PDB file of C-alpha atoms in Angstrom:
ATOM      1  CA  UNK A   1      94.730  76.989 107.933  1.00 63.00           C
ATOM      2  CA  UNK A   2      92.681  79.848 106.784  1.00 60.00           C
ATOM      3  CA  UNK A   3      94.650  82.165 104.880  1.00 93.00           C
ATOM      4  CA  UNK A   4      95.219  85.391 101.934  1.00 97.00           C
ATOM      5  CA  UNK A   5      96.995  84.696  99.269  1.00 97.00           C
ATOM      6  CA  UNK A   6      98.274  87.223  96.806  1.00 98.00           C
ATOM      7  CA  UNK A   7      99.791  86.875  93.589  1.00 97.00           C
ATOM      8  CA  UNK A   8     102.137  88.000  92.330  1.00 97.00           C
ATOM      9  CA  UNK A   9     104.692  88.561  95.078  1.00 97.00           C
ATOM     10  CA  UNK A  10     106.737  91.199  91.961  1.00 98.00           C
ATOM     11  CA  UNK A  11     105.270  92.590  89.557  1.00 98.00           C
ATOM     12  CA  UNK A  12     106.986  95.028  86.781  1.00 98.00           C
ATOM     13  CA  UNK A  13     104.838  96.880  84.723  1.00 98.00           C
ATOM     14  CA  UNK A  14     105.345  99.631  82.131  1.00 98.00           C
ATOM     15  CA  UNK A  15     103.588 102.841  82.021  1.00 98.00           C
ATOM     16  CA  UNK A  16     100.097 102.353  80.401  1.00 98.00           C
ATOM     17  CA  UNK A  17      99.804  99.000  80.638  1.00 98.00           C
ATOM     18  CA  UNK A  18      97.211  96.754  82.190  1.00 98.00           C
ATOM     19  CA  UNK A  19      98.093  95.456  85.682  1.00 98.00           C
ATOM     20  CA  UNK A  20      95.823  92.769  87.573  1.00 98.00           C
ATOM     21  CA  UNK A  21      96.437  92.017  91.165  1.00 98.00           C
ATOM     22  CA  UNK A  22      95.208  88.686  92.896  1.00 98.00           C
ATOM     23  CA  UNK A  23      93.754  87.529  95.761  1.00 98.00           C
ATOM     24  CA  UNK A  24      92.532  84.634  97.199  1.00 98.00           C
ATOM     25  CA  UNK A  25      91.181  83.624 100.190  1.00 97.00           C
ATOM     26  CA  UNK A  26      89.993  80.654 102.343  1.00 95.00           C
ATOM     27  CA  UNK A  27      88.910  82.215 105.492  1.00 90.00           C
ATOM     28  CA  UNK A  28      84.913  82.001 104.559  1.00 90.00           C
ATOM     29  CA  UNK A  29      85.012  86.202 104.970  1.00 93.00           C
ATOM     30  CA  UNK A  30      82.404  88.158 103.465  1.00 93.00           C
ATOM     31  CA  UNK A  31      84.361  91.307 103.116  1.00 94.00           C
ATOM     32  CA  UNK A  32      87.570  92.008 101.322  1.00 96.00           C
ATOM     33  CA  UNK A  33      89.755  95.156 101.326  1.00 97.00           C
ATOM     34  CA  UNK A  34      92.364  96.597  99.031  1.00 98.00           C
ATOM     35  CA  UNK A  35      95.050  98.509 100.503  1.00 98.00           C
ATOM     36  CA  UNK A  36      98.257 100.189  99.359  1.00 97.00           C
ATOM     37  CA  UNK A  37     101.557 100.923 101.930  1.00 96.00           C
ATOM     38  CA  UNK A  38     103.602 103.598 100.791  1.00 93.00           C
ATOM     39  CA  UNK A  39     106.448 105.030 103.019  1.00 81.00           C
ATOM     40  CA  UNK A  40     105.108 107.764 105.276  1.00 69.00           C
ATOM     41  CA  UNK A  41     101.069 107.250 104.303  1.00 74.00           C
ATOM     42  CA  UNK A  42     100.555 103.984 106.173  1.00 88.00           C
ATOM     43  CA  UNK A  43      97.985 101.457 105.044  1.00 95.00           C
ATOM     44  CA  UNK A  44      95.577 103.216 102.760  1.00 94.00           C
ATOM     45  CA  UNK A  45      91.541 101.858 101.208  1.00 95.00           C
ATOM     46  CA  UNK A  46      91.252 101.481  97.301  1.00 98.00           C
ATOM     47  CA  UNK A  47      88.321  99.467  97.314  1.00 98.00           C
ATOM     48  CA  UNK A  48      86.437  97.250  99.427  1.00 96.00           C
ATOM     49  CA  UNK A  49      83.614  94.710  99.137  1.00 96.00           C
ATOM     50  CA  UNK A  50      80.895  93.612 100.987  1.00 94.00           C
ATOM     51  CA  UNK A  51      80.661  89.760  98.792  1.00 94.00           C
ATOM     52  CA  UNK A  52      80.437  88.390  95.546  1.00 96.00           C
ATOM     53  CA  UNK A  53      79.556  90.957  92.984  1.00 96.00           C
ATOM     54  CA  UNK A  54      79.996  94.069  95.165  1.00 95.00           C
ATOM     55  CA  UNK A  55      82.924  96.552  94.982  1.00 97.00           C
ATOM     56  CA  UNK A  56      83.226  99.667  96.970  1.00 96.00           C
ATOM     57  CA  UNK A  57      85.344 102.586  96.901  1.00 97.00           C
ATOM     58  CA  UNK A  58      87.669 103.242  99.375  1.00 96.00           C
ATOM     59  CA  UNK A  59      89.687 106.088 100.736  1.00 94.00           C
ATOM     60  CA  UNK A  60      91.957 106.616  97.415  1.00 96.00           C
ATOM     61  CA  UNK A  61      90.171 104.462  94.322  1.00 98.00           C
ATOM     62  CA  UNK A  62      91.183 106.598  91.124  1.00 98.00           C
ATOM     63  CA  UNK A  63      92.916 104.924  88.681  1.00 98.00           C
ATOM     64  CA  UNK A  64      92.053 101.622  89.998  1.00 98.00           C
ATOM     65  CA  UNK A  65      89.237  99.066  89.672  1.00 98.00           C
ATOM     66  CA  UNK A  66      88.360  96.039  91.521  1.00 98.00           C
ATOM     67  CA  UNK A  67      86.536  92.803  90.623  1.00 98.00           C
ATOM     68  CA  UNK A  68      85.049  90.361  92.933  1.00 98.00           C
ATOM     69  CA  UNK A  69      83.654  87.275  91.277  1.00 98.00           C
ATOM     70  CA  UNK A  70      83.053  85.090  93.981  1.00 97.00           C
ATOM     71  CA  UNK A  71      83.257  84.795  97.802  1.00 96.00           C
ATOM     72  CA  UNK A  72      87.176  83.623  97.565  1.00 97.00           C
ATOM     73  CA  UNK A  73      88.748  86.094  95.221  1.00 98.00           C
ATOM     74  CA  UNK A  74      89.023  90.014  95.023  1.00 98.00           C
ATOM     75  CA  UNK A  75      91.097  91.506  92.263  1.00 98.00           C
ATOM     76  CA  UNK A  76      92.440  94.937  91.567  1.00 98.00           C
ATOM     77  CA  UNK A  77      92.976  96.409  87.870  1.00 98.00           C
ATOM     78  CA  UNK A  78      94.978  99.143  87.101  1.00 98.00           C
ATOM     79  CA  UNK A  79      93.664  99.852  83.068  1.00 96.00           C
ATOM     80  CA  UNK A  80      96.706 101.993  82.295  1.00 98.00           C
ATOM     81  CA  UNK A  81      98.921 101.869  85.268  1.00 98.00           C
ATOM     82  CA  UNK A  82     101.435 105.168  86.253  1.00 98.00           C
ATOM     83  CA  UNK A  83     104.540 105.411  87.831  1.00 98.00           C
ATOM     84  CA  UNK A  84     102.562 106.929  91.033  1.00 97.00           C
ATOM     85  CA  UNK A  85     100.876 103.752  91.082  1.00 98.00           C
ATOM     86  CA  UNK A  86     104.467 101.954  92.393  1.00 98.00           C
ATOM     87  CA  UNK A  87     103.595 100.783  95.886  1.00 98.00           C
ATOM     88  CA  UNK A  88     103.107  97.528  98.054  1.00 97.00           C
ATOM     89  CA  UNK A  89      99.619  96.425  97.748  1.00 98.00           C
ATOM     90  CA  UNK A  90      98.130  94.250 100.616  1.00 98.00           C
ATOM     91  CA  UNK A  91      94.647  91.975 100.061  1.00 98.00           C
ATOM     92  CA  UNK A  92      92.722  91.468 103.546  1.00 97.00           C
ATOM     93  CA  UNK A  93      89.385  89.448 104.838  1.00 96.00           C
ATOM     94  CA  UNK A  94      87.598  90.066 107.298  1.00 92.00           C
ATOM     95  CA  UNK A  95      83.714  90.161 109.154  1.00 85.00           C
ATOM     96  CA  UNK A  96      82.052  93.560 110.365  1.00 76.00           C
ATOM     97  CA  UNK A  97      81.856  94.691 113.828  1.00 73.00           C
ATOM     98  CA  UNK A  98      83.949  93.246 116.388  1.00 74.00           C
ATOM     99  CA  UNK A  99      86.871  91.072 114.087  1.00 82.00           C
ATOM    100  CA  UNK A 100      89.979  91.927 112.852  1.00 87.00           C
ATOM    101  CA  UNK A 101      91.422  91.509 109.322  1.00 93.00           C
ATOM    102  CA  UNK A 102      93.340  88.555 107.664  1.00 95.00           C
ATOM    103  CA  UNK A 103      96.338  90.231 105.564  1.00 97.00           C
ATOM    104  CA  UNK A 104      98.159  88.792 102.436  1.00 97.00           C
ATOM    105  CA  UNK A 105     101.651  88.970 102.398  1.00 97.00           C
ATOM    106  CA  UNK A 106     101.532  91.829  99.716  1.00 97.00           C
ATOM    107  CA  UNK A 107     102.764  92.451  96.161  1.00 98.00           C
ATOM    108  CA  UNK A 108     105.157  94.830  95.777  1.00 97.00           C
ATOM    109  CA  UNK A 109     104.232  97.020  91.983  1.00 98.00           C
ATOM    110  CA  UNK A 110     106.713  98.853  89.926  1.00 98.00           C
ATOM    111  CA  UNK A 111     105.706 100.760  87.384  1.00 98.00           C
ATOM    112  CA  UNK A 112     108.120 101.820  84.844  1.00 97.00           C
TER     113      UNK A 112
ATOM    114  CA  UNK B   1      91.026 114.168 108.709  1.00 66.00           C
ATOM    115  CA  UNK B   2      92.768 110.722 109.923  1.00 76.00           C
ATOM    116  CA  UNK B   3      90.824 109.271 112.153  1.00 90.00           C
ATOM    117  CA  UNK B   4      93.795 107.051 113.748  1.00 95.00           C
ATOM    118  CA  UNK B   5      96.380 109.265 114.835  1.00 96.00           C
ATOM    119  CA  UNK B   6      99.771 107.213 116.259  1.00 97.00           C
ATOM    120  CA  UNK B   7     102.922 108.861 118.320  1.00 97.00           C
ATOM    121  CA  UNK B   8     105.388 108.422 117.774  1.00 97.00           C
ATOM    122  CA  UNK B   9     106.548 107.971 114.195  1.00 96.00           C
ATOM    123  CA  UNK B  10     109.497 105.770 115.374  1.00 96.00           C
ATOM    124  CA  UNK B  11     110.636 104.442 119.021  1.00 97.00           C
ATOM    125  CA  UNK B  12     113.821 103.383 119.747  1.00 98.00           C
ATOM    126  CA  UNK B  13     114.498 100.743 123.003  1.00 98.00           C
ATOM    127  CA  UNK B  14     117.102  99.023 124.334  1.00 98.00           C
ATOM    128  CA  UNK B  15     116.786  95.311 124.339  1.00 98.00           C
ATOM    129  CA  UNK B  16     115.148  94.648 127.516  1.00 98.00           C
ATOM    130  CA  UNK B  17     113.634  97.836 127.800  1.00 98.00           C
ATOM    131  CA  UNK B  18     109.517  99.292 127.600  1.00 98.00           C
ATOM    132  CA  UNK B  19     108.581 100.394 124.764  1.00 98.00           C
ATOM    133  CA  UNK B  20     105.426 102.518 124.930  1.00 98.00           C
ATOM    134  CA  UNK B  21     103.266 103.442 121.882  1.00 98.00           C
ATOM    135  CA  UNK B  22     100.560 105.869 121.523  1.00 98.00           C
ATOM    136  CA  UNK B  23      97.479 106.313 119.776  1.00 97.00           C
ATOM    137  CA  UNK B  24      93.655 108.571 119.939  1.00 97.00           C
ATOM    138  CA  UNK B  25      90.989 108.472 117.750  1.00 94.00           C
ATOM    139  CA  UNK B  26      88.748 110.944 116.966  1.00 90.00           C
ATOM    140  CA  UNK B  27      85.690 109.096 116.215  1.00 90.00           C
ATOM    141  CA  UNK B  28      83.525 108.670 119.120  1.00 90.00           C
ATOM    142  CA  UNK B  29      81.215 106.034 117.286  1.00 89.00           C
ATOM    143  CA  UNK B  30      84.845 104.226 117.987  1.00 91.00           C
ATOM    144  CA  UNK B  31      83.765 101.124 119.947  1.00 89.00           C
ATOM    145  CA  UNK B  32      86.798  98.501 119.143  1.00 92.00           C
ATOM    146  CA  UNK B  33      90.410  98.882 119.377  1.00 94.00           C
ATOM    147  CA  UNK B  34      93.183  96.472 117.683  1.00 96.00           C
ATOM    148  CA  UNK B  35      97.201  96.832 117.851  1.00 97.00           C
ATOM    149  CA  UNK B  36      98.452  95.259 114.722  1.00 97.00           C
ATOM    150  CA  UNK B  37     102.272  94.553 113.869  1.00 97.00           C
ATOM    151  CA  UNK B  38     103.939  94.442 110.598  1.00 96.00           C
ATOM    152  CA  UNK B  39     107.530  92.721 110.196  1.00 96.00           C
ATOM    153  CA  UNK B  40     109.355  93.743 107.084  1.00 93.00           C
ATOM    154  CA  UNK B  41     108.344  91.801 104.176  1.00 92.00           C
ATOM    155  CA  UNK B  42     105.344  90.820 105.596  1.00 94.00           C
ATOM    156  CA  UNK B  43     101.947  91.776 105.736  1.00 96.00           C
ATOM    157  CA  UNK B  44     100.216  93.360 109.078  1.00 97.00           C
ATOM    158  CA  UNK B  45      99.221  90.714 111.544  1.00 96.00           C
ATOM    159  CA  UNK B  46      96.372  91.390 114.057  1.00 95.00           C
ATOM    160  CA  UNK B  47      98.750  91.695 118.008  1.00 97.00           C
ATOM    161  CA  UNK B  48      95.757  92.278 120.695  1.00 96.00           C
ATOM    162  CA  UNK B  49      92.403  93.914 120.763  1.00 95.00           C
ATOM    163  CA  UNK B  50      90.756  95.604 123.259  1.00 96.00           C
ATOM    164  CA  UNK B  51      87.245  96.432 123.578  1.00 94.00           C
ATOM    165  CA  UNK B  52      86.448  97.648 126.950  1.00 95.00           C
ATOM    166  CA  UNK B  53      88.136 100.403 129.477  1.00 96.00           C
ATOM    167  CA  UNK B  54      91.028  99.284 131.620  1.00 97.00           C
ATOM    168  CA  UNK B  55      93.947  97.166 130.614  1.00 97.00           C
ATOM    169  CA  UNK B  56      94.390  94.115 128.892  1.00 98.00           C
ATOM    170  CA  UNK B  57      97.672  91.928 129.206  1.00 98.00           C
ATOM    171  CA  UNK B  58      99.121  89.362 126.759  1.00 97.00           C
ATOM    172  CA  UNK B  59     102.522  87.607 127.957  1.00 97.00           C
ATOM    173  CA  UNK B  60     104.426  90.784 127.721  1.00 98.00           C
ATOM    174  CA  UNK B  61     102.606  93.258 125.635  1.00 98.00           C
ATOM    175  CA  UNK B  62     100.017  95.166 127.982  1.00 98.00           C
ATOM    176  CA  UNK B  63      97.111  97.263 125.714  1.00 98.00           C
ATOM    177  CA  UNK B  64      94.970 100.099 127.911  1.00 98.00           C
ATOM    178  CA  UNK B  65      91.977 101.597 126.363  1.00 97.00           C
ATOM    179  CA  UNK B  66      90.228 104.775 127.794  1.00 96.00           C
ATOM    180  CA  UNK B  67      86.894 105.356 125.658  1.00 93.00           C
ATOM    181  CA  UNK B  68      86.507 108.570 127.635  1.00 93.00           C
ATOM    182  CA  UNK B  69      89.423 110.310 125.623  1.00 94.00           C
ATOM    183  CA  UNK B  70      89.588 108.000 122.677  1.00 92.00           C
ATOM    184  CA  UNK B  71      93.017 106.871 124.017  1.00 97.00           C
ATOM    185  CA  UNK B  72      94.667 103.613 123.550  1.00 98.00           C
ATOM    186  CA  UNK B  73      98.360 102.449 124.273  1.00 98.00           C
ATOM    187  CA  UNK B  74     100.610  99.655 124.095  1.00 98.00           C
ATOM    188  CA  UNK B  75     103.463  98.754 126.478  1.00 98.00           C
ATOM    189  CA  UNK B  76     105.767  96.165 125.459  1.00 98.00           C
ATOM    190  CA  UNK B  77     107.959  95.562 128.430  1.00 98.00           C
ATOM    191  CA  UNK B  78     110.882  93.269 127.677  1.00 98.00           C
ATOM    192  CA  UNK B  79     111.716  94.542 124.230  1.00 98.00           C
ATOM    193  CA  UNK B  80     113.191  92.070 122.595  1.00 98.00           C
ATOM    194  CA  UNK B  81     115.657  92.353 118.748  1.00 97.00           C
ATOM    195  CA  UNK B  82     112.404  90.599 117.280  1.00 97.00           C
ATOM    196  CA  UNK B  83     109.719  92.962 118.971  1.00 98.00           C
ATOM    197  CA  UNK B  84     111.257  95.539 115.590  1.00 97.00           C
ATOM    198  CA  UNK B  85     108.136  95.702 113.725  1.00 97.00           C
ATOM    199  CA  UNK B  86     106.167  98.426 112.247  1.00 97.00           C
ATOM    200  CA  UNK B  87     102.864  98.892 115.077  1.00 98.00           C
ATOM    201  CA  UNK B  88      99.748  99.790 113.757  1.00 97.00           C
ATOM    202  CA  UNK B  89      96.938 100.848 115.867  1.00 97.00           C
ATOM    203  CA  UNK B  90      93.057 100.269 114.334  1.00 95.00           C
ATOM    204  CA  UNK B  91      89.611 101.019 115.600  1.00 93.00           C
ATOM    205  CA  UNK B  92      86.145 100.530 114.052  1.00 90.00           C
ATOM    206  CA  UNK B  93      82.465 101.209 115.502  1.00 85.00           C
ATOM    207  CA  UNK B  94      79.763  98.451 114.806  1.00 75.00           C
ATOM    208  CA  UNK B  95      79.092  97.308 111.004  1.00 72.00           C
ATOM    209  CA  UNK B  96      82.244  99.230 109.890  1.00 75.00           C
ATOM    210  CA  UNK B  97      85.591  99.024 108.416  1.00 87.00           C
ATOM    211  CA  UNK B  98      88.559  99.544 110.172  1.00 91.00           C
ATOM    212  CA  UNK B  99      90.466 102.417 109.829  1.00 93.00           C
ATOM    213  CA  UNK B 100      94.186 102.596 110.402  1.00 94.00           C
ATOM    214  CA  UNK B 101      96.680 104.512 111.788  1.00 95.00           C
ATOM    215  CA  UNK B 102     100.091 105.415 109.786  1.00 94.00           C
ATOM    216  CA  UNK B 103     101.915 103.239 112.689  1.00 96.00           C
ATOM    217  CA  UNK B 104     104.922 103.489 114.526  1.00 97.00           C
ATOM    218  CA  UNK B 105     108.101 102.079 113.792  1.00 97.00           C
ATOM    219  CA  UNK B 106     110.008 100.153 116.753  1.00 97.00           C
ATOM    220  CA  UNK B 107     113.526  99.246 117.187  1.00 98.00           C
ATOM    221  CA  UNK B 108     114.841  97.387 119.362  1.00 98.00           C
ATOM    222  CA  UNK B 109     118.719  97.503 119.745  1.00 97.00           C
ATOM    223  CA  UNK B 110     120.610  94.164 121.210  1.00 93.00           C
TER     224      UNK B 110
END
């Protein structure tokens, strides 16, 4: 079954340290999407790419960067991670136009 | 400016009940519609689309999209204890992302 997988589910960080999030998937999409859930702000973009080698930024991308080194896998890097930066981060696939997305089942960051 | 706007925040329904959920855009490049549904500890799951005006039914969830006013809705008659989800409603025009609303949260109380 096509799928996103994410990993970690947990992740605790400390302050300025280097945080990479993973993400896999088998669904054969060309794009990927980084998003972060915080209470009261909904799903919002980091970054976004359109394949293999391509990152985009999305709606909030400072202090993040993302990595996409093949079809199947989209990271995200936080260099020196912040407090702020505790969220749930989601991982999704999907086509342009008329498709929805696939969704991970999230890691949830905190950043002490 | 978002270009999903939801109402309202949070719904509550009695078990059995309709639960009605709101939601315009105000991009008129808007040409497709999905409600999405997020159960705690899990990641959003893609509900329904809908892609042309009128309604569109799906066992007992019901979606109606009106281009003209950028208006789409979802009526969940029924409610059932596991209907509680967070909704999200999405819409994208051709060769886009999708852009997100900040949802609605429904409860449904046995």
């Amino acid at each position: 079954e096509a799928a996103v997988t994410q990993s970690p589910r947990n992740k605790v960080a400390v302050t300025g340290g280097k945080v990479t999030l993973s993400c896999n998937q088998t669904n054969n999409h060309n794009n990927m999407y980084w998003y972060r859930q915080d209470t009261g702000h909904g799903l919002r973009l980091i970054h976004y790419s359109y394949g293999a080698g391509s990152t985009e930024k999305g709606d909030i991308p400072d202090g993040y960067k993302a990595s996409r080194p093949s079809q199947e896998n989209f990271s995200l890097i936080l260099e020196l991670a912040t407090p702020s930066q505790t969220s749930v981060y989601f991982c999704a696939s999907g086509v342009t136009g008329n498709s929805d997305y696939t969704f991970g089942s999230g890691t949830r960051l905190l950043v002490i | 400016q978002q270009k999903v706007q939801q109402s309202p925040e949070s719904l509550s329904v009695p078990e059995g009940g309709m639960a009605s959920l709101n939601c315009t855009s105000s991009d008129r490049n808007f040409q497709y519609f999905w409600w999405y549904r997020q159960h705690s500890g899990e990641g959003p799951k893609a509900l329904m689309s809908i892609f042309s005006d009128g309604d569109k039914k799906e066992g007992r969830f019901t979606a109606h999209l009106n281009k003209a006013s950028l208006h789409v809705s979802l009526h969940i008659r029924d409610s059932q204890p596991s209907d509680s989800a967070l909704y999200f409603c999405a819409a994208s025009s051709s060769n886009n992302r999708i852009f997100f609303g900040d949802g609605t949260q429904l409860v449904v109380k046995p």
